[in-house]
PDB file of C-alpha atoms in Angstrom:
ATOM      1  CA  MET W   1      12.143  13.729 -17.133  1.00 54.00           C
ATOM      2  CA  THR W   2      15.348  12.264 -15.597  1.00 62.00           C
ATOM      3  CA  ALA W   3      14.684   9.334 -13.356  1.00 68.00           C
ATOM      4  CA  PRO W   4      16.277   9.540 -10.023  1.00 82.00           C
ATOM      5  CA  THR W   5      19.069   6.929  -9.171  1.00 91.00           C
ATOM      6  CA  LEU W   6      18.104   3.669  -7.630  1.00 94.00           C
ATOM      7  CA  THR W   7      20.168   4.670  -4.731  1.00 94.00           C
ATOM      8  CA  GLU W   8      18.106   7.717  -4.372  1.00 95.00           C
ATOM      9  CA  ALA W   9      14.887   5.994  -4.663  1.00 96.00           C
ATOM     10  CA  HIS W  10      16.109   3.531  -2.022  1.00 97.00           C
ATOM     11  CA  ARG W  11      16.914   6.323   0.586  1.00 96.00           C
ATOM     12  CA  MET W  12      13.225   7.391   0.018  1.00 97.00           C
ATOM     13  CA  LEU W  13      12.094   3.894   0.345  1.00 97.00           C
ATOM     14  CA  ARG W  14      13.834   3.555   3.758  1.00 96.00           C
ATOM     15  CA  ARG W  15      12.430   6.659   4.892  1.00 96.00           C
ATOM     16  CA  TYR W  16       8.993   5.384   4.618  1.00 94.00           C
ATOM     17  CA  SER W  17       9.186   1.454   5.251  1.00 91.00           C
ATOM     18  CA  THR W  18      10.785  -0.605   7.770  1.00 84.00           C
ATOM     19  CA  THR W  19       8.670  -3.347   6.590  1.00 84.00           C
ATOM     20  CA  TRP W  20       9.400  -3.574   2.811  1.00 91.00           C
ATOM     21  CA  TYR W  21      12.872  -1.979   2.604  1.00 93.00           C
ATOM     22  CA  GLU W  22      15.040  -4.960   3.136  1.00 93.00           C
ATOM     23  CA  PRO W  23      12.925  -7.492   1.261  1.00 93.00           C
ATOM     24  CA  THR W  24      13.009  -4.871  -1.822  1.00 95.00           C
ATOM     25  CA  LEU W  25      16.731  -4.381  -1.681  1.00 95.00           C
ATOM     26  CA  ALA W  26      16.915  -8.472  -1.723  1.00 94.00           C
ATOM     27  CA  MET W  27      15.415  -8.423  -5.166  1.00 97.00           C
ATOM     28  CA  PRO W  28      17.315  -8.873  -8.457  1.00 97.00           C
ATOM     29  CA  ALA W  29      17.923  -5.973 -10.921  1.00 97.00           C
ATOM     30  CA  GLY W  30      14.554  -5.444 -12.711  1.00 97.00           C
ATOM     31  CA  LEU W  31      12.413  -6.547  -9.961  1.00 97.00           C
ATOM     32  CA  ASP W  32      14.087  -4.155  -7.377  1.00 97.00           C
ATOM     33  CA  GLU W  33      13.328  -1.312  -9.656  1.00 97.00           C
ATOM     34  CA  ALA W  34       9.749  -2.492 -10.417  1.00 98.00           C
ATOM     35  CA  ILE W  35       8.975  -2.765  -6.554  1.00 97.00           C
ATOM     36  CA  THR W  36      10.836   0.408  -5.577  1.00 97.00           C
ATOM     37  CA  GLY W  37       9.192   2.667  -8.007  1.00 97.00           C
ATOM     38  CA  ALA W  38       5.718   1.194  -7.688  1.00 97.00           C
ATOM     39  CA  TYR W  39       5.969   1.399  -3.899  1.00 96.00           C
ATOM     40  CA  LEU W  40       7.059   4.953  -3.878  1.00 97.00           C
ATOM     41  CA  CYS W  41       4.287   5.851  -6.346  1.00 96.00           C
ATOM     42  CA  LEU W  42       1.678   4.226  -3.935  1.00 96.00           C
ATOM     43  CA  ARG W  43       3.335   5.920  -0.937  1.00 96.00           C
ATOM     44  CA  ALA W  44       2.891   9.178  -2.733  1.00 97.00           C
ATOM     45  CA  ILE W  45      -0.850   8.869  -3.200  1.00 96.00           C
ATOM     46  CA  ASP W  46      -1.007   7.292   0.462  1.00 93.00           C
ATOM     47  CA  GLU W  47       0.389  10.458   1.991  1.00 96.00           C
ATOM     48  CA  ILE W  48      -2.432  12.445   0.306  1.00 96.00           C
ATOM     49  CA  GLU W  49      -4.900  10.261   1.691  1.00 91.00           C
ATOM     50  CA  ASP W  50      -3.680  10.521   5.177  1.00 88.00           C
ATOM     51  CA  HIS W  51      -2.531  14.365   4.963  1.00 92.00           C
ATOM     52  CA  PRO W  52      -3.075  15.665   8.659  1.00 87.00           C
ATOM     53  CA  GLU W  53      -3.822  19.138   7.497  1.00 91.00           C
ATOM     54  CA  LEU W  54      -5.671  18.949   4.313  1.00 92.00           C
ATOM     55  CA  GLY W  55      -9.593  18.770   4.512  1.00 90.00           C
ATOM     56  CA  ALA W  56     -11.412  15.709   3.054  1.00 89.00           C
ATOM     57  CA  GLU W  57     -12.600  17.640  -0.028  1.00 92.00           C
ATOM     58  CA  ASP W  58      -9.012  18.690  -0.784  1.00 95.00           C
ATOM     59  CA  ARG W  59      -7.620  15.370  -0.518  1.00 94.00           C
ATOM     60  CA  SER W  60     -10.294  13.902  -2.564  1.00 94.00           C
ATOM     61  CA  ALA W  61      -9.847  16.276  -5.292  1.00 95.00           C
ATOM     62  CA  LEU W  62      -5.925  15.935  -5.200  1.00 96.00           C
ATOM     63  CA  LEU W  63      -6.229  11.922  -5.524  1.00 96.00           C
ATOM     64  CA  GLN W  64      -8.782  12.459  -8.457  1.00 95.00           C
ATOM     65  CA  GLY W  65      -6.525  14.700 -10.130  1.00 95.00           C
ATOM     66  CA  VAL W  66      -3.478  12.139  -9.846  1.00 95.00           C
ATOM     67  CA  ALA W  67      -5.882   9.514 -10.981  1.00 94.00           C
ATOM     68  CA  ARG W  68      -6.801  11.526 -14.182  1.00 92.00           C
ATOM     69  CA  ALA W  69      -3.126  12.459 -14.764  1.00 91.00           C
ATOM     70  CA  LEU W  70      -2.091   8.807 -14.712  1.00 90.00           C
ATOM     71  CA  GLU W  71      -4.837   7.655 -16.939  1.00 82.00           C
ATOM     72  CA  SER W  72      -3.599  10.023 -19.808  1.00 71.00           C
ATOM     73  CA  SER W  73       0.014  10.222 -19.342  1.00 64.00           C
ATOM     74  CA  ILE W  74       2.307  10.821 -16.608  1.00 64.00           C
ATOM     75  CA  THR W  75       4.317  14.040 -16.986  1.00 62.00           C
ATOM     76  CA  ASP W  76       5.832  16.581 -14.429  1.00 63.00           C
ATOM     77  CA  PRO W  77       3.937  19.486 -15.925  1.00 75.00           C
ATOM     78  CA  ARG W  78       0.570  17.696 -15.710  1.00 83.00           C
ATOM     79  CA  LEU W  79       1.228  16.437 -12.031  1.00 90.00           C
ATOM     80  CA  ASP W  80       2.457  20.097 -11.095  1.00 90.00           C
ATOM     81  CA  ARG W  81      -0.996  21.482 -11.920  1.00 92.00           C
ATOM     82  CA  VAL W  82      -2.533  18.867  -9.857  1.00 94.00           C
ATOM     83  CA  PHE W  83      -0.269  19.558  -6.942  1.00 96.00           C
ATOM     84  CA  ALA W  84      -0.121  23.450  -7.281  1.00 95.00           C
ATOM     85  CA  PRO W  85      -2.799  24.439  -4.972  1.00 94.00           C
ATOM     86  CA  HIS W  86      -1.142  22.456  -2.142  1.00 96.00           C
ATOM     87  CA  ARG W  87       2.556  22.342  -3.129  1.00 95.00           C
ATOM     88  CA  GLU W  88       3.578  23.838   0.056  1.00 95.00           C
ATOM     89  CA  SER W  89       2.159  21.239   2.222  1.00 96.00           C
ATOM     90  CA  LEU W  90       2.670  18.205   0.267  1.00 97.00           C
ATOM     91  CA  PRO W  91       5.487  15.994   1.117  1.00 97.00           C
ATOM     92  CA  GLU W  92       8.621  15.260  -1.144  1.00 97.00           C
ATOM     93  CA  VAL W  93       7.556  11.826  -2.079  1.00 97.00           C
ATOM     94  CA  THR W  94       4.380  12.847  -3.424  1.00 97.00           C
ATOM     95  CA  LEU W  95       5.714  15.973  -5.266  1.00 96.00           C
ATOM     96  CA  ARG W  96       8.134  13.568  -6.948  1.00 95.00           C
ATOM     97  CA  LEU W  97       5.638  10.693  -8.001  1.00 95.00           C
ATOM     98  CA  ALA W  98       6.510  11.371 -11.610  1.00 93.00           C
ATOM     99  CA  GLU W  99      10.175  10.516 -11.025  1.00 93.00           C
ATOM    100  CA  TRP W 100       9.299   7.329  -8.931  1.00 95.00           C
ATOM    101  CA  ALA W 101       7.312   6.125 -12.236  1.00 94.00           C
ATOM    102  CA  ALA W 102      10.306   6.701 -14.295  1.00 93.00           C
ATOM    103  CA  VAL W 103      12.310   4.082 -12.097  1.00 95.00           C
ATOM    104  CA  ILE W 104       9.861   1.130 -13.174  1.00 95.00           C
ATOM    105  CA  PRO W 105      11.071  -0.739 -16.106  1.00 96.00           C
ATOM    106  CA  ASP W 106       9.148  -0.139 -19.259  1.00 93.00           C
ATOM    107  CA  GLY W 107       8.209  -3.780 -19.488  1.00 93.00           C
ATOM    108  CA  ILE W 108       5.779  -3.394 -16.567  1.00 96.00           C
ATOM    109  CA  GLU W 109       5.379   0.414 -16.104  1.00 94.00           C
ATOM    110  CA  ALA W 110       1.837   0.771 -17.881  1.00 92.00           C
ATOM    111  CA  ARG W 111       0.519  -2.053 -15.500  1.00 94.00           C
ATOM    112  CA  ALA W 112       2.149  -0.553 -12.340  1.00 95.00           C
ATOM    113  CA  LEU W 113       0.822   2.958 -13.008  1.00 94.00           C
ATOM    114  CA  GLU W 114      -2.676   1.571 -13.901  1.00 93.00           C
ATOM    115  CA  THR W 115      -3.022   0.319 -10.387  1.00 94.00           C
ATOM    116  CA  VAL W 116      -1.544   3.520  -9.056  1.00 95.00           C
ATOM    117  CA  ALA W 117      -4.323   5.311 -10.845  1.00 94.00           C
ATOM    118  CA  VAL W 118      -7.175   2.970  -9.846  1.00 92.00           C
ATOM    119  CA  MET W 119      -5.922   3.069  -6.267  1.00 93.00           C
ATOM    120  CA  ALA W 120      -5.864   7.024  -6.388  1.00 94.00           C
ATOM    121  CA  ALA W 121      -9.353   7.005  -7.621  1.00 93.00           C
ATOM    122  CA  ARG W 122     -10.546   4.572  -4.913  1.00 91.00           C
ATOM    123  CA  MET W 123      -8.947   6.719  -2.138  1.00 91.00           C
ATOM    124  CA  SER W 124     -10.574   9.726  -3.578  1.00 92.00           C
ATOM    125  CA  ALA W 125     -13.781   8.077  -3.111  1.00 89.00           C
ATOM    126  CA  TRP W 126     -12.950   6.949   0.510  1.00 86.00           C
ATOM    127  CA  CYS W 127     -11.866  10.712   1.333  1.00 85.00           C
ATOM    128  CA  ARG W 128     -15.155  12.283   0.518  1.00 81.00           C
ATOM    129  CA  PRO W 129     -16.946  13.877   3.464  1.00 74.00           C
ATOM    130  CA  GLY W 130     -19.460  11.612   5.051  1.00 73.00           C
ATOM    131  CA  VAL W 131     -17.981   8.489   3.493  1.00 76.00           C
ATOM    132  CA  THR W 132     -17.130   5.763   6.555  1.00 84.00           C
ATOM    133  CA  ILE W 133     -16.546   2.242   7.293  1.00 91.00           C
ATOM    134  CA  ARG W 134     -19.862   0.999   8.752  1.00 94.00           C
ATOM    135  CA  THR W 135     -19.928  -2.717   8.116  1.00 96.00           C
ATOM    136  CA  GLU W 136     -17.592  -5.642   7.774  1.00 96.00           C
ATOM    137  CA  GLN W 137     -18.472  -5.513   4.046  1.00 95.00           C
ATOM    138  CA  ASP W 138     -17.340  -1.826   4.064  1.00 94.00           C
ATOM    139  CA  LEU W 139     -13.998  -3.171   5.651  1.00 95.00           C
ATOM    140  CA  ASP W 140     -13.817  -5.683   3.020  1.00 94.00           C
ATOM    141  CA  ARG W 141     -13.814  -3.298   0.180  1.00 91.00           C
ATOM    142  CA  TYR W 142     -11.484  -0.929   1.881  1.00 90.00           C
ATOM    143  CA  THR W 143      -8.826  -3.357   2.574  1.00 91.00           C
ATOM    144  CA  TYR W 144      -9.041  -4.737  -1.166  1.00 90.00           C
ATOM    145  CA  ALA W 145      -8.938  -1.251  -2.381  1.00 86.00           C
ATOM    146  CA  VAL W 146      -5.733  -0.152  -0.457  1.00 84.00           C
ATOM    147  CA  SER W 147      -3.771  -3.583   0.017  1.00 89.00           C
ATOM    148  CA  GLY W 148      -5.419  -6.353  -1.809  1.00 88.00           C
ATOM    149  CA  THR W 149      -4.933  -4.648  -5.118  1.00 90.00           C
ATOM    150  CA  VAL W 150      -1.151  -4.000  -4.387  1.00 92.00           C
ATOM    151  CA  VAL W 151      -0.756  -7.751  -4.174  1.00 93.00           C
ATOM    152  CA  MET W 152      -2.311  -8.422  -7.298  1.00 93.00           C
ATOM    153  CA  LEU W 153       0.182  -5.790  -8.799  1.00 96.00           C
ATOM    154  CA  TYR W 154       3.184  -7.748  -7.028  1.00 95.00           C
ATOM    155  CA  SER W 155       1.712 -11.105  -8.507  1.00 94.00           C
ATOM    156  CA  ASP W 156       2.019  -9.668 -12.079  1.00 96.00           C
ATOM    157  CA  PHE W 157       5.601  -8.494 -10.841  1.00 97.00           C
ATOM    158  CA  TRP W 158       6.643 -12.151 -10.379  1.00 96.00           C
ATOM    159  CA  SER W 159       4.918 -13.399 -13.451  1.00 95.00           C
ATOM    160  CA  TRP W 160       6.450 -10.580 -15.594  1.00 97.00           C
ATOM    161  CA  TYR W 161       9.896 -11.217 -14.308  1.00 97.00           C
ATOM    162  CA  ASP W 162      10.398 -14.924 -14.401  1.00 94.00           C
ATOM    163  CA  GLY W 163       7.013 -16.520 -14.935  1.00 94.00           C
ATOM    164  CA  THR W 164       6.264 -17.344 -11.335  1.00 93.00           C
ATOM    165  CA  ASP W 165       2.469 -17.954 -10.724  1.00 93.00           C
ATOM    166  CA  THR W 166       0.863 -17.186  -7.393  1.00 94.00           C
ATOM    167  CA  ASP W 167      -2.652 -17.866  -6.060  1.00 94.00           C
ATOM    168  CA  ARG W 168      -4.318 -14.433  -6.607  1.00 93.00           C
ATOM    169  CA  THR W 169      -7.246 -15.598  -4.341  1.00 94.00           C
ATOM    170  CA  ASN W 170      -4.829 -16.142  -1.292  1.00 95.00           C
ATOM    171  CA  GLY W 171      -3.088 -13.062  -2.278  1.00 94.00           C
ATOM    172  CA  LEU W 172      -6.324 -11.060  -1.361  1.00 94.00           C
ATOM    173  CA  HIS W 173      -6.223 -12.661   1.910  1.00 94.00           C
ATOM    174  CA  TYR W 174      -2.642 -11.743   2.476  1.00 94.00           C
ATOM    175  CA  GLY W 175      -3.321  -7.994   1.519  1.00 92.00           C
ATOM    176  CA  ARG W 176      -6.457  -8.020   3.849  1.00 93.00           C
ATOM    177  CA  ALA W 177      -4.634  -9.640   6.874  1.00 91.00           C
ATOM    178  CA  LEU W 178      -1.892  -7.053   6.686  1.00 90.00           C
ATOM    179  CA  GLN W 179      -3.918  -3.998   6.126  1.00 91.00           C
ATOM    180  CA  ALA W 180      -6.465  -5.146   8.903  1.00 92.00           C
ATOM    181  CA  GLY W 181      -3.520  -5.774  11.025  1.00 89.00           C
ATOM    182  CA  ASN W 182      -2.238  -1.970  10.653  1.00 88.00           C
ATOM    183  CA  ILE W 183      -5.777  -0.879  11.128  1.00 92.00           C
ATOM    184  CA  TYR W 184      -5.645  -2.507  14.506  1.00 91.00           C
ATOM    185  CA  LEU W 185      -2.208  -1.671  15.420  1.00 88.00           C
ATOM    186  CA  ASP W 186      -2.784   2.081  14.352  1.00 89.00           C
ATOM    187  CA  HIS W 187      -6.279   2.554  15.765  1.00 89.00           C
ATOM    188  CA  ASP W 188      -5.337   5.314  18.623  1.00 89.00           C
ATOM    189  CA  GLU W 189      -3.163   7.146  16.109  1.00 88.00           C
ATOM    190  CA  ASP W 190      -5.825   7.152  13.363  1.00 85.00           C
ATOM    191  CA  LEU W 191      -8.261   8.263  15.932  1.00 86.00           C
ATOM    192  CA  THR W 192      -6.245  11.271  16.897  1.00 84.00           C
ATOM    193  CA  ARG W 193      -6.228  12.741  13.280  1.00 77.00           C
ATOM    194  CA  GLY W 194     -10.265  11.921  12.881  1.00 77.00           C
ATOM    195  CA  ALA W 195      -9.913   8.747  10.878  1.00 80.00           C
ATOM    196  CA  ASP W 196     -11.646   5.341  12.000  1.00 87.00           C
ATOM    197  CA  TYR W 197     -11.376   2.277   9.746  1.00 90.00           C
ATOM    198  CA  TRP W 198     -13.413  -0.028  12.325  1.00 95.00           C
ATOM    199  CA  PRO W 199     -16.885  -0.898  11.482  1.00 96.00           C
ATOM    200  CA  ASN W 200     -19.588   0.474  13.708  1.00 94.00           C
ATOM    201  CA  GLY W 201     -19.776  -1.189  17.044  1.00 95.00           C
ATOM    202  CA  TRP W 202     -16.634  -3.317  16.672  1.00 96.00           C
ATOM    203  CA  HIS W 203     -13.893  -3.644  19.495  1.00 93.00           C
ATOM    204  CA  GLY W 204     -10.713  -5.388  19.503  1.00 90.00           C
ATOM    205  CA  THR W 205     -12.355  -8.928  19.599  1.00 91.00           C
ATOM    206  CA  GLU W 206     -14.211  -8.387  16.254  1.00 95.00           C
ATOM    207  CA  MET W 207     -11.123  -6.863  14.442  1.00 92.00           C
ATOM    208  CA  ILE W 208      -8.745  -9.911  15.530  1.00 91.00           C
ATOM    209  CA  ARG W 209     -11.503 -12.205  14.293  1.00 92.00           C
ATOM    210  CA  TYR W 210     -11.390 -10.346  11.139  1.00 94.00           C
ATOM    211  CA  ILE W 211      -7.825 -10.613  10.798  1.00 92.00           C
ATOM    212  CA  ARG W 212      -7.707 -14.346  11.509  1.00 90.00           C
ATOM    213  CA  SER W 213     -10.370 -15.158   9.063  1.00 92.00           C
ATOM    214  CA  ASN W 214      -7.643 -13.885   6.371  1.00 93.00           C
ATOM    215  CA  LEU W 215      -4.624 -15.449   7.804  1.00 91.00           C
ATOM    216  CA  ALA W 216      -5.110 -18.996   6.726  1.00 91.00           C
ATOM    217  CA  GLY W 217      -5.379 -17.467   3.142  1.00 94.00           C
ATOM    218  CA  ALA W 218      -2.195 -15.482   3.756  1.00 93.00           C
ATOM    219  CA  HIS W 219      -0.181 -18.237   4.949  1.00 93.00           C
ATOM    220  CA  ALA W 220      -1.201 -20.438   2.040  1.00 95.00           C
ATOM    221  CA  TYR W 221      -0.254 -17.664  -0.308  1.00 94.00           C
ATOM    222  CA  VAL W 222       3.360 -17.717   0.825  1.00 94.00           C
ATOM    223  CA  GLU W 223       3.504 -21.410   1.361  1.00 94.00           C
ATOM    224  CA  ASP W 224       2.419 -22.327  -2.139  1.00 95.00           C
ATOM    225  CA  MET W 225       5.233 -20.255  -3.659  1.00 94.00           C
ATOM    226  CA  PRO W 226       8.282 -21.940  -4.737  1.00 92.00           C
ATOM    227  CA  GLU W 227      10.747 -22.464  -2.140  1.00 91.00           C
ATOM    228  CA  GLU W 228      13.420 -20.208  -3.848  1.00 90.00           C
ATOM    229  CA  SER W 229      11.309 -17.814  -5.458  1.00 94.00           C
ATOM    230  CA  HIS W 230      11.720 -14.137  -5.341  1.00 95.00           C
ATOM    231  CA  ALA W 231       7.941 -13.939  -4.447  1.00 95.00           C
ATOM    232  CA  ARG W 232       8.511 -16.099  -1.273  1.00 94.00           C
ATOM    233  CA  ARG W 233      11.753 -14.150  -0.274  1.00 93.00           C
ATOM    234  CA  PHE W 234       9.750 -10.998  -0.665  1.00 95.00           C
ATOM    235  CA  PHE W 235       6.462 -11.924   0.973  1.00 93.00           C
ATOM    236  CA  GLY W 236       7.362 -14.454   3.614  1.00 91.00           C
ATOM    237  CA  PRO W 237       9.487 -12.387   6.042  1.00 88.00           C
ATOM    238  CA  PRO W 238       7.280  -9.597   6.459  1.00 85.00           C
ATOM    239  CA  LEU W 239       4.227 -12.032   7.435  1.00 87.00           C
ATOM    240  CA  GLN W 240       6.135 -13.459  10.217  1.00 85.00           C
ATOM    241  CA  ARG W 241       7.519 -10.036  11.511  1.00 83.00           C
ATOM    242  CA  TYR W 242       3.673  -8.849  11.419  1.00 80.00           C
ATOM    243  CA  LEU W 243       2.277 -11.776  13.175  1.00 78.00           C
ATOM    244  CA  GLY W 244       4.833 -11.356  15.873  1.00 81.00           C
ATOM    245  CA  LYS W 245       4.291  -7.634  16.393  1.00 77.00           C
ATOM    246  CA  LEU W 246       0.333  -8.452  16.360  1.00 75.00           C
ATOM    247  CA  ALA W 247       1.069 -11.144  19.117  1.00 73.00           C
ATOM    248  CA  GLU W 248       3.205  -8.646  21.377  1.00 74.00           C
ATOM    249  CA  VAL W 249       0.333  -6.132  21.104  1.00 69.00           C
ATOM    250  CA  GLN W 250      -2.249  -8.556  21.788  1.00 63.00           C
ATOM    251  CA  GLN W 251      -0.149  -9.839  25.123  1.00 61.00           C
ATOM    252  CA  ALA W 252       0.245  -6.394  26.187  1.00 56.00           C
ATOM    253  CA  SER W 253      -3.430  -5.579  26.026  1.00 57.00           C
ATOM    254  CA  CYS W 254      -4.216  -8.626  27.775  1.00 56.00           C
ATOM    255  CA  ALA W 255      -1.502  -7.921  30.631  1.00 51.00           C
ATOM    256  CA  GLY W 256      -3.261  -4.200  30.994  1.00 50.00           C
TER     257      GLY W 256
END
């Protein structure tokens, strides 16, 4: 299997993420490849979880198949068999998962793919028919599974690259805050496709409270990083942009 060029992987990254595209390109060689490849692998499985045409059982089975493939060895033929029943409806970023994995440097590839496999298995469980977010504890588990785990991986990236140590507990708050914010901002869009990530009986007030309960840790996660570290350059600006967007939506809601 031939890895795509980094320029090609960057084009795919830009297609899917306005938030993380510029911070990723600001990273030095090595970190750039690790973050780009890992992000696209994670986006590949995220596109399965959020697929608007596939039923819950199909999405769950696909994600479980990806998890099993990654746990053994990632090869095009193995993933081809997983994707074959739904190849025509899956996006390019998903079908090329093995290629994105090949972008990740050897020294950190196994750790990154372990995270992708774990997340695929967790997403598979969340996709199963009848599984919903009913309580705040369910929301905690979901935001950890789909965002907190990613921040833990990136903490390993910093450590692998130059030994930068970060507070992983606060990293979980960072992941939860951003994921809960996305759930808040995307609520109407999610409902149109039959997905609801809000606990039973929650409204905007409860979701904002939940976001704020994680923001102190999110800020501390960034502020505790060395001033000129790659970690701070990567995670700092997206947090500020996210807070600005959230404030704009809240102001518009109050004005309405």
